[in-house]
CSV table of C-alpha atoms in Angstrom, one decimal:
chain,number,residue,atom,x,y,z
A,10,MET,CA,0.1,-0.2,0.0
A,11,THR,CA,1.4,3.7,-0.7
A,12,PRO,CA,0.2,6.7,0.4
A,13,ILE,CA,-1.7,9.3,-1.6
A,14,ARG,CA,0.8,11.4,-3.5
A,15,HIS,CA,0.6,14.6,-5.5
A,16,ASN,CA,3.9,14.5,-7.0
A,17,GLY,CA,6.4,11.8,-5.9
A,18,SER,CA,9.4,12.9,-3.8
A,19,ASP,CA,8.6,16.6,-3.9
A,20,ASN,CA,5.2,15.7,-1.7
A,21,ASP,CA,7.5,13.7,0.4
A,22,ALA,CA,9.6,16.5,1.0
A,23,VAL,CA,6.6,18.9,2.1
A,24,LEU,CA,5.4,16.1,4.1
A,25,ASP,CA,8.3,15.7,5.9
A,26,ALA,CA,8.4,19.2,6.5
A,27,VAL,CA,4.8,19.3,8.0
A,28,ARG,CA,5.8,16.4,10.3
A,29,ASP,CA,8.8,18.1,11.6
A,30,CYS,CA,6.6,21.2,12.2
A,31,VAL,CA,3.9,19.2,14.1
A,32,LEU,CA,6.3,17.4,16.1
A,33,ALA,CA,8.0,21.0,17.1
A,34,VAL,CA,4.6,23.0,17.9
A,35,GLY,CA,1.6,21.0,17.5
A,36,VAL,CA,-1.0,21.3,14.5
A,37,ARG,CA,-2.6,24.7,15.8
A,38,ARG,CA,0.5,26.4,15.5
A,39,THR,CA,2.0,25.3,12.1
A,40,THR,CA,1.5,27.5,9.7
A,41,LEU,CA,1.9,27.4,5.8
A,42,THR,CA,4.8,29.7,6.2
A,43,ASP,CA,6.6,27.4,8.3
A,44,ILE,CA,5.8,24.5,6.4
A,45,ALA,CA,7.3,26.4,3.3
A,46,ARG,CA,10.1,27.5,5.0
A,47,ARG,CA,11.2,24.1,6.2
A,48,ALA,CA,10.5,22.3,2.7
A,49,GLY,CA,12.2,25.0,0.7
A,50,VAL,CA,9.5,25.9,-1.3
A,51,SER,CA,7.1,29.0,-1.7
A,52,ARG,CA,3.7,29.2,-0.2
A,53,MET,CA,2.0,29.5,-3.6
A,54,THR,CA,3.3,26.0,-4.4
A,55,LEU,CA,1.8,24.9,-1.3
A,56,TYR,CA,-1.6,26.7,-2.1
A,57,ARG,CA,-1.5,25.0,-5.4
A,58,ARG,CA,-1.7,21.5,-3.8
A,59,TRP,CA,-3.1,22.0,-0.6
A,60,PRO,CA,-5.9,24.7,0.5
A,61,ASP,CA,-4.8,24.7,4.2
A,62,VAL,CA,-2.5,23.2,7.1
A,63,ARG,CA,-5.2,20.7,7.8
A,64,SER,CA,-5.4,19.4,4.3
A,65,LEU,CA,-1.6,19.0,4.6
A,66,VAL,CA,-1.7,17.3,7.9
A,67,GLY,CA,-4.4,14.8,6.7
A,68,ASP,CA,-2.1,13.6,3.6
A,69,LEU,CA,0.7,13.4,6.4
A,70,MET,CA,-1.3,11.2,8.7
A,71,THR,CA,-2.4,9.0,5.7
A,72,ARG,CA,1.2,8.6,4.9
A,73,GLU,CA,2.5,7.7,8.2
A,74,TRP,CA,-0.5,5.6,9.3
A,75,ILE,CA,-0.3,3.1,6.5
A,76,ALA,CA,3.5,3.2,6.6
A,77,VAL,CA,3.1,2.2,10.5
A,78,ALA,CA,0.5,-0.5,9.9
A,79,THR,CA,1.9,-2.1,6.8
A,80,GLY,CA,5.5,-2.1,8.4
A,81,ALA,CA,4.1,-4.0,11.3
A,82,ILE,CA,2.9,-7.0,9.3
A,83,PRO,CA,5.5,-9.9,10.0
A,84,GLU,CA,6.9,-12.2,7.1
A,85,ARG,CA,5.0,-15.0,6.7
A,86,GLY,CA,6.8,-17.8,6.7
A,87,PRO,CA,6.6,-21.4,5.7
A,88,GLY,CA,3.4,-23.2,6.9
A,89,MET,CA,2.2,-20.1,9.1
A,90,PRO,CA,-1.4,-19.8,9.0
A,91,MET,CA,-2.7,-16.5,7.6
A,92,ARG,CA,-4.6,-15.9,10.9
A,93,GLY,CA,-1.0,-15.8,12.9
A,94,VAL,CA,0.0,-13.2,10.2
A,95,ILE,CA,-3.3,-11.2,10.9
A,96,THR,CA,-3.3,-11.3,14.4
A,97,GLU,CA,0.7,-10.5,15.1
A,98,GLY,CA,0.6,-8.0,12.5
A,99,LEU,CA,-2.4,-6.3,14.3
A,100,VAL,CA,-0.9,-6.6,17.6
A,101,ALA,CA,2.7,-5.1,16.3
A,102,ALA,CA,0.6,-2.5,14.8
A,103,VAL,CA,-1.0,-1.1,17.9
A,104,ARG,CA,2.3,-1.4,19.8
A,105,ALA,CA,4.0,0.8,17.0
A,106,PHE,CA,1.4,3.3,17.0
A,107,GLY,CA,1.9,3.6,20.8
A,108,ALA,CA,5.2,4.5,20.3
A,109,HIS,CA,5.2,6.6,17.1
A,110,PRO,CA,5.9,10.2,17.8
A,111,LEU,CA,3.7,11.7,15.5
A,112,PHE,CA,0.7,10.0,16.6
A,113,ARG,CA,1.8,10.5,20.3
A,114,LYS,CA,2.1,14.3,19.5
A,115,ILE,CA,-1.3,14.6,17.7
A,116,LEU,CA,-2.9,12.3,20.4
A,117,ASP,CA,-1.5,14.6,23.4
A,118,VAL,CA,-1.9,18.3,21.9
A,119,ASP,CA,-4.6,17.7,19.0
A,120,PRO,CA,-6.5,14.8,19.3
A,121,GLU,CA,-9.8,16.5,17.8
A,122,LEU,CA,-8.0,15.8,14.6
A,123,LEU,CA,-8.8,12.0,15.0
A,124,LEU,CA,-12.4,12.5,16.2
A,125,PRO,CA,-13.9,12.5,12.6
A,126,TYR,CA,-12.5,9.0,11.6
A,127,VAL,CA,-13.7,7.6,15.1
A,128,LEU,CA,-17.3,9.2,15.2
A,129,ASP,CA,-17.7,10.3,11.5
A,130,ARG,CA,-16.3,8.7,8.6
A,131,ARG,CA,-13.5,6.3,7.5
A,132,GLY,CA,-10.1,8.2,6.3
A,133,ALA,CA,-8.4,7.4,3.6
A,134,SER,CA,-5.9,5.3,5.8
A,135,GLN,CA,-8.6,3.2,7.3
A,136,GLU,CA,-9.8,2.7,3.9
A,137,ALA,CA,-6.2,1.1,2.6
A,138,LEU,CA,-6.1,-0.5,5.9
A,139,LEU,CA,-9.6,-2.3,5.3
A,140,GLU,CA,-8.9,-3.3,1.5
A,141,ARG,CA,-5.6,-5.2,2.9
A,142,LEU,CA,-7.2,-6.6,5.8
A,143,ALA,CA,-9.8,-8.1,3.9
A,144,ASP,CA,-7.1,-9.5,1.2
A,145,SER,CA,-5.5,-11.1,4.3
A,146,LEU,CA,-8.7,-12.7,5.6
A,147,ARG,CA,-9.6,-14.1,2.3
A,148,GLU,CA,-6.2,-16.2,2.3
A,149,GLY,CA,-7.1,-17.1,6.0
A,150,HIS,CA,-10.6,-18.2,4.5
A,151,ALA,CA,-8.4,-20.1,1.7
A,152,ASP,CA,-6.0,-21.9,4.1
A,153,GLY,CA,-8.8,-22.7,6.5
A,154,SER,CA,-7.0,-20.7,9.3
A,155,VAL,CA,-9.7,-17.8,9.8
A,156,ARG,CA,-13.6,-18.4,10.7
A,157,ALA,CA,-15.4,-18.0,7.3
A,158,ALA,CA,-17.3,-14.8,7.4
A,159,PRO,CA,-17.9,-11.9,4.7
A,160,PRO,CA,-14.4,-10.3,4.4
A,161,GLU,CA,-15.5,-6.7,4.3
A,162,ARG,CA,-17.4,-7.1,7.5
A,163,GLN,CA,-14.9,-9.0,9.4
A,164,ALA,CA,-12.3,-6.9,8.4
A,165,ARG,CA,-14.0,-3.8,9.4
A,166,ALA,CA,-15.1,-5.5,12.9
A,167,VAL,CA,-11.4,-6.3,13.4
A,168,LEU,CA,-10.1,-3.0,12.6
A,169,LEU,CA,-12.8,-1.5,15.2
A,170,ILE,CA,-11.0,-3.8,17.6
A,171,ALA,CA,-7.5,-2.8,16.9
A,172,GLN,CA,-8.4,0.9,16.7
A,173,SER,CA,-9.7,1.0,20.1
A,174,PHE,CA,-6.9,-0.5,21.4
A,175,THR,CA,-4.6,2.0,19.6
A,176,LEU,CA,-6.7,5.2,20.5
A,177,SER,CA,-7.6,4.1,24.2
A,178,LEU,CA,-5.1,1.8,25.5
A,179,ARG,CA,-3.2,4.5,27.4
A,180,THR,CA,-6.4,5.4,29.3
A,181,MET,CA,-6.6,1.5,30.4
A,182,THR,CA,-2.9,1.1,31.6
A,183,ASP,CA,-1.1,1.1,35.0
A,184,GLU,CA,2.4,0.5,34.6
A,185,ASP,CA,3.0,0.0,38.0
A,186,ASP,CA,1.0,-3.1,37.9
A,187,PRO,CA,2.4,-6.0,36.3
A,188,GLU,CA,-1.1,-7.1,35.3
A,189,LEU,CA,-2.1,-3.7,34.0
A,190,THR,CA,0.6,-2.7,31.7
A,191,ALA,CA,0.5,-2.1,27.9
A,192,GLU,CA,2.0,-5.3,26.9
A,193,ALA,CA,-0.4,-7.1,29.2
A,194,PHE,CA,-3.1,-5.5,27.3
A,195,LEU,CA,-1.4,-6.3,24.0
A,196,GLY,CA,-1.7,-10.1,25.4
A,197,GLU,CA,-5.2,-9.4,25.7
A,198,LEU,CA,-5.7,-8.1,22.2
A,199,ARG,CA,-4.0,-11.2,20.7
A,200,HIS,CA,-6.6,-13.5,22.7
A,201,ILE,CA,-9.3,-11.5,21.5
A,202,LEU,CA,-8.2,-11.5,17.8
A,203,GLU,CA,-7.5,-15.2,17.9
A,204,ARG,CA,-10.9,-16.2,19.4
A,205,THR,CA,-12.7,-14.2,16.9
A,206,LEU,CA,-11.2,-15.2,13.9
A,207,THR,CA,-10.5,-19.0,14.8
A,208,PRO,CA,-12.9,-21.2,12.9
């Protein structure tokens, strides 16, 4: 899966600049002037591609979230059932999001940016991940390791589970209690996914 691009590496340079600005000062304090300066382009160049900072941040989140999620998918070894790939990939993705600097910054400083994708509509990264997840589930149906169900519905249900852990895990953890650490909850996530996907 590749992120939405406007113009290849030029677009990546701009999105890298957006990421640096957001990490430094948050979304609300980031301006197109700051981004243009960091990217080494004019403000008019940015305006031709993006109407405002929010649209730039939206493209940045799409790029980053897809990279995090797809980068967490393990290599499928010989004889490894697809259910294991799906389960371990989702657990690793939730862990990776929890450690991702941009995700943590937005969750800490600008959480309202994520609300539309939780309460109102799916974003481009969610659509891309659903497509990939549905393909993996079909493979799991074919190898017999995943419970048969309509793959699009199954993908959405599984993503809802993983998304809730991604967004809310830190509200439930207590790192001073070994039974309530983030890793302990990731173990619960693994168990939930295994139980829901096992035929």
